[in-house]
Coordinates of C-alpha atoms in Angstrom, one line a residue:
M1 CA 85.3 130.4 -24.0
K2 CA 85.0 130.7 -20.9
P3 CA 83.2 134.2 -19.8
P4 CA 85.0 136.8 -20.8
G5 CA 84.7 137.9 -16.9
I6 CA 86.5 135.0 -15.0
W7 CA 88.9 137.7 -13.4
R8 CA 86.2 139.9 -13.4
Q9 CA 84.8 137.5 -11.0
G10 CA 87.2 136.1 -9.6
W11 CA 88.2 139.2 -8.0
Y12 CA 85.4 139.2 -6.6
R13 CA 85.3 135.9 -5.1
F14 CA 89.0 136.8 -3.9
R15 CA 87.9 141.0 -2.0
R16 CA 85.5 138.6 0.0
N17 CA 88.4 136.5 1.6
R18 CA 89.7 138.4 4.1
G19 CA 92.9 136.8 4.4
G20 CA 93.5 137.0 0.9
M21 CA 93.2 140.5 0.8
V22 CA 95.6 140.9 5.0
G23 CA 98.2 138.8 2.4
L24 CA 97.6 140.9 -0.9
G25 CA 98.3 144.3 1.7
L26 CA 102.0 142.4 2.8
V27 CA 102.4 141.7 -0.4
L28 CA 102.3 145.6 -1.4
L29 CA 103.5 146.5 1.3
V30 CA 107.0 145.3 0.8
V31 CA 106.6 146.0 -2.4
L32 CA 105.9 149.9 -1.5
V33 CA 109.2 149.3 0.9
A34 CA 111.0 147.9 -1.8
L35 CA 110.7 151.2 -4.3
A36 CA 111.3 153.8 -2.2
C37 CA 113.5 151.9 0.6
P38 CA 116.4 154.8 -1.0
F39 CA 113.5 157.4 0.5
L40 CA 112.0 155.6 3.4
A41 CA 115.6 154.5 4.8
P42 CA 117.2 157.0 8.1
H43 CA 120.8 155.6 6.7
D44 CA 122.9 154.1 4.5
P45 CA 122.8 150.6 4.4
G46 CA 126.5 150.8 4.4
D47 CA 127.1 153.3 6.9
Q48 CA 129.3 151.9 9.4
S49 CA 130.2 155.7 12.3
A50 CA 128.5 154.2 14.4
M51 CA 131.4 152.1 15.0
L52 CA 133.5 154.5 15.1
R53 CA 131.3 156.1 18.1
G54 CA 131.3 153.0 19.8
G55 CA 127.5 152.5 19.0
A56 CA 128.2 148.9 17.8
R57 CA 125.1 146.9 19.3
A58 CA 123.6 150.7 20.8
A59 CA 119.4 150.6 21.8
P60 CA 117.2 151.5 19.8
S61 CA 117.1 155.3 19.3
W62 CA 115.4 158.0 17.3
L63 CA 119.2 158.4 15.6
H64 CA 118.3 154.3 14.9
P65 CA 115.1 153.4 15.3
L66 CA 116.0 150.4 15.5
G67 CA 119.4 149.6 17.1
T68 CA 123.1 148.8 15.4
D69 CA 124.1 145.6 14.6
R70 CA 127.9 144.3 15.9
M71 CA 129.0 145.8 12.7
G72 CA 127.4 149.7 13.5
Y73 CA 125.1 149.3 10.7
D74 CA 121.6 150.4 11.7
V75 CA 118.9 147.9 11.7
L76 CA 116.0 149.5 10.2
S77 CA 118.1 150.8 6.9
R78 CA 119.5 147.2 6.4
V79 CA 116.0 146.1 6.7
L80 CA 114.6 148.0 4.2
Y81 CA 117.4 147.2 1.3
G82 CA 116.9 143.7 2.1
A83 CA 113.1 144.4 -0.1
P84 CA 114.1 144.7 -3.5
T85 CA 117.1 142.1 -1.9
A86 CA 113.9 139.1 -1.3
L87 CA 111.3 140.4 -4.0
A88 CA 114.5 140.1 -6.5
V89 CA 114.9 136.3 -5.8
G90 CA 111.0 135.1 -5.1
L91 CA 110.2 137.2 -8.5
G92 CA 113.2 135.9 -10.1
A93 CA 112.7 132.2 -9.0
M94 CA 109.3 131.9 -10.1
A95 CA 109.8 133.3 -13.5
I96 CA 112.0 130.8 -14.3
A97 CA 110.2 127.8 -12.8
S98 CA 107.0 129.3 -14.3
L99 CA 108.5 130.0 -17.7
V100 CA 110.4 126.0 -17.8
G101 CA 107.4 125.2 -15.6
I102 CA 104.6 125.6 -18.3
V103 CA 106.7 124.8 -21.4
I104 CA 106.9 121.4 -19.8
G105 CA 103.6 120.3 -18.9
G106 CA 102.1 122.5 -21.4
I107 CA 103.8 119.4 -24.5
A108 CA 102.9 117.2 -21.8
G109 CA 99.5 118.4 -21.3
Y110 CA 98.4 118.8 -24.9
V111 CA 100.3 116.2 -27.1
G112 CA 99.6 113.5 -24.1
G113 CA 101.5 109.8 -25.0
L114 CA 104.6 109.0 -24.5
L115 CA 105.9 112.4 -24.6
D116 CA 103.6 112.4 -21.6
E117 CA 104.4 109.9 -19.6
V118 CA 108.9 111.3 -20.6
L119 CA 108.1 114.4 -19.3
M120 CA 106.4 113.9 -16.0
R121 CA 108.9 111.3 -14.7
F122 CA 111.4 114.0 -15.7
A123 CA 109.9 116.7 -13.4
E124 CA 109.0 113.9 -10.6
F125 CA 112.7 113.3 -10.9
F126 CA 113.3 117.4 -10.2
L127 CA 110.5 117.3 -8.0
V128 CA 112.3 114.2 -4.7
I129 CA 115.8 116.1 -5.3
P130 CA 116.6 118.9 -2.0
V131 CA 117.1 122.1 -3.5
F132 CA 119.2 123.1 -0.4
V133 CA 121.5 119.8 -1.4
V134 CA 121.8 121.1 -4.5
I135 CA 121.9 124.7 -3.4
L136 CA 125.0 123.0 -0.7
A137 CA 126.5 121.5 -4.0
V138 CA 126.9 123.3 -5.7
V139 CA 128.6 126.4 -3.0
R140 CA 131.3 123.3 -2.5
L141 CA 131.9 122.8 -5.6
F142 CA 131.9 126.2 -7.2
G143 CA 131.6 128.8 -4.7
I144 CA 134.2 131.6 -4.2
I145 CA 136.2 133.6 -1.8
V146 CA 135.2 137.6 -2.7
V147 CA 138.1 139.2 -0.3
G148 CA 137.4 142.7 1.3
T149 CA 134.1 141.1 2.6
P150 CA 132.6 139.1 5.5
L151 CA 132.0 136.5 4.6
E152 CA 135.2 135.8 3.4
K153 CA 136.5 132.6 5.1
V154 CA 132.4 130.9 3.7
P155 CA 132.5 130.2 -0.5
H156 CA 129.4 131.0 -1.2
L157 CA 126.6 132.1 -4.3
N158 CA 126.2 135.0 -6.0
L159 CA 122.7 136.5 -6.2
L160 CA 121.9 135.4 -9.6
T161 CA 122.8 132.4 -9.6
I162 CA 120.7 131.2 -6.1
I163 CA 117.6 133.0 -8.2
A164 CA 119.4 130.0 -11.2
L165 CA 119.5 126.8 -9.0
L166 CA 115.9 128.3 -6.9
G167 CA 113.7 128.5 -9.9
L168 CA 115.4 125.5 -12.2
F169 CA 114.4 122.9 -9.2
G170 CA 111.3 125.0 -8.3
W171 CA 109.5 123.8 -12.1
P172 CA 108.1 120.9 -11.6
P173 CA 104.9 121.9 -9.1
I174 CA 103.8 124.5 -12.4
A175 CA 104.4 121.2 -14.6
R176 CA 101.6 119.1 -12.6
M177 CA 99.2 122.0 -13.0
A178 CA 99.7 123.2 -16.2
R179 CA 100.0 119.2 -17.4
A180 CA 96.2 118.8 -15.8
E181 CA 95.5 122.2 -16.9
F182 CA 95.9 121.5 -20.0
L183 CA 94.5 118.0 -19.8
R184 CA 91.0 119.0 -19.4
L185 CA 91.1 122.9 -21.4
K186 CA 92.1 120.3 -24.8
Q187 CA 88.9 118.6 -24.2
A188 CA 86.9 121.7 -24.5
E189 CA 83.7 122.7 -26.9
F190 CA 85.4 126.2 -26.7
V191 CA 88.7 124.2 -28.1
E192 CA 87.2 121.4 -30.2
A193 CA 85.0 124.7 -31.6
A194 CA 89.2 127.2 -32.8
I195 CA 89.9 124.0 -34.2
C196 CA 86.7 123.4 -36.5
I197 CA 87.5 126.8 -38.3
G198 CA 91.1 125.8 -39.2
A199 CA 92.9 127.7 -35.9
T200 CA 96.6 126.9 -35.5
K201 CA 98.1 125.0 -32.9
R202 CA 99.6 127.3 -31.2
D203 CA 96.6 129.8 -31.7
I204 CA 95.2 126.7 -29.7
L205 CA 98.1 126.7 -27.0
L206 CA 98.3 129.9 -26.8
R207 CA 95.0 132.5 -26.4
H208 CA 92.3 129.6 -26.1
I209 CA 93.8 127.4 -23.6
L210 CA 96.9 129.3 -21.5
P211 CA 94.7 132.2 -20.9
N212 CA 92.6 129.7 -19.3
A213 CA 95.2 128.2 -17.3
L214 CA 96.5 131.1 -15.8
P215 CA 94.1 131.2 -13.0
S216 CA 95.4 128.1 -11.6
L217 CA 99.4 128.6 -11.9
I218 CA 98.8 132.0 -10.9
V219 CA 98.3 130.0 -7.1
L220 CA 101.7 128.0 -7.5
V221 CA 103.2 130.7 -8.5
A222 CA 102.5 132.6 -5.4
L223 CA 103.0 130.6 -2.7
G224 CA 106.5 129.6 -4.3
I225 CA 107.4 133.2 -4.4
G226 CA 107.1 133.1 -0.7
G227 CA 109.6 129.6 -0.7
A228 CA 112.3 131.4 -2.6
V229 CA 112.3 134.1 -0.3
L230 CA 112.7 132.0 2.7
A231 CA 115.6 129.8 0.4
E232 CA 117.2 132.7 -0.3
A233 CA 117.0 133.9 4.2
M234 CA 117.7 130.1 4.3
V235 CA 120.8 129.7 2.5
S236 CA 122.2 133.1 3.4
F237 CA 121.6 132.6 7.6
L238 CA 124.3 129.1 7.1
G239 CA 126.7 132.0 5.3
F240 CA 126.7 131.2 1.2
G241 CA 124.6 134.4 0.4
D242 CA 126.1 136.6 -1.8
P243 CA 128.2 139.4 0.3
K244 CA 127.3 142.2 -1.6
A245 CA 124.0 142.0 -1.4
I246 CA 121.8 142.7 1.8
S247 CA 119.9 139.7 2.6
W248 CA 117.5 139.3 5.9
G249 CA 119.3 135.9 6.0
Q250 CA 122.8 137.3 6.5
M251 CA 121.6 140.1 9.3
L252 CA 120.4 137.1 10.9
Y253 CA 123.8 135.2 9.8
F254 CA 125.8 138.8 11.2
N255 CA 123.6 139.2 15.4
Y256 CA 122.2 135.3 16.3
E257 CA 125.0 134.9 18.6
A258 CA 124.3 138.8 20.2
L259 CA 120.5 137.8 20.5
K260 CA 120.6 138.3 23.5
V261 CA 122.9 140.7 24.4
A262 CA 120.9 142.8 21.3
P263 CA 118.0 141.3 20.2
W264 CA 117.3 144.2 18.3
G265 CA 119.4 143.2 15.2
S266 CA 117.9 139.6 15.3
L267 CA 114.4 139.7 15.5
A268 CA 114.1 142.9 12.7
P269 CA 114.4 140.5 9.2
G270 CA 113.3 137.4 10.9
V271 CA 110.0 140.1 11.5
A272 CA 110.0 141.2 8.4
I273 CA 110.7 137.7 6.4
F274 CA 107.9 135.5 8.3
L275 CA 105.5 138.8 7.0
T276 CA 106.4 138.5 3.7
V277 CA 106.5 134.5 3.0
L278 CA 102.6 135.2 5.2
G279 CA 101.7 138.2 3.0
F280 CA 102.7 135.6 -0.1
N281 CA 101.1 132.3 1.7
L282 CA 97.5 134.5 2.5
L283 CA 97.2 135.4 -1.4
A284 CA 97.6 132.3 -2.7
D285 CA 95.1 131.0 0.0
G286 CA 93.0 133.4 -1.2
L287 CA 93.7 132.9 -5.3
T288 CA 92.7 129.6 -4.8
D289 CA 89.7 130.9 -3.5
A290 CA 88.5 133.1 -6.0
F291 CA 89.6 130.2 -8.6
N292 CA 88.7 127.2 -7.5
P293 CA 85.0 127.7 -5.7
R294 CA 85.0 124.0 -5.6
L295 CA 88.3 122.9 -3.8
R296 CA 87.1 125.8 -0.8
Q297 CA 83.1 123.9 -1.0

């Protein structure tokens, strides 16, 4: 096998990458906010009592540190509660994409031959389909109306459907990387040694090849999480997201018209999206330098 300290060596190189450490800090900050938002939020995210007091689009104050939006919601509270939604979308979509991509790419790379050609052409078919267009088509065909919500006149998808679509159309890059890694590793000496001692194909794949292919795949997963967060924000910004979920894109949809009058309603979720996506992108760059130092050279 590869040296047992591959993860330790990777962490040592990662710590020396300033951009990667900044990205890790931003990601940990988003995770901390997502876990602690019930304790950090100054108000309930569904509280519209400010509307009754005539406080819609109120400027930042001690009572509302980031002001209120046009519907009377506290902006800071909804920004904090948007973090769990963003992480759920990013992690859920990439979990599906990783599972599908590793299975298809691993089989293609290990078996090779005609099956490899068929699976890679199948992956390229999904690769050229814009997932955003697919989401809009699904909204048009299967979108539902939820009565009593601010978006009741617009068909939309629930959050689980958005996660599933992003995952089912986000696996081709992972499959291509998994195929390349399995092609390379199946010819390694430790795999040949495992075959000589009678190891089963299952053991070779799961205990020898897959663990050594994970470092390269983790880079794509980290990059894909940021892309999934951004994609969900775009869908919600267009008004097709889940109105029952608190989303940063939904906040942009509610408040973009008042950007000149009450910019805090749009700037706060926009900054949250920017920092989250930036964090995962920097983290992916740092992981690339840590586990693939030859690319940097």
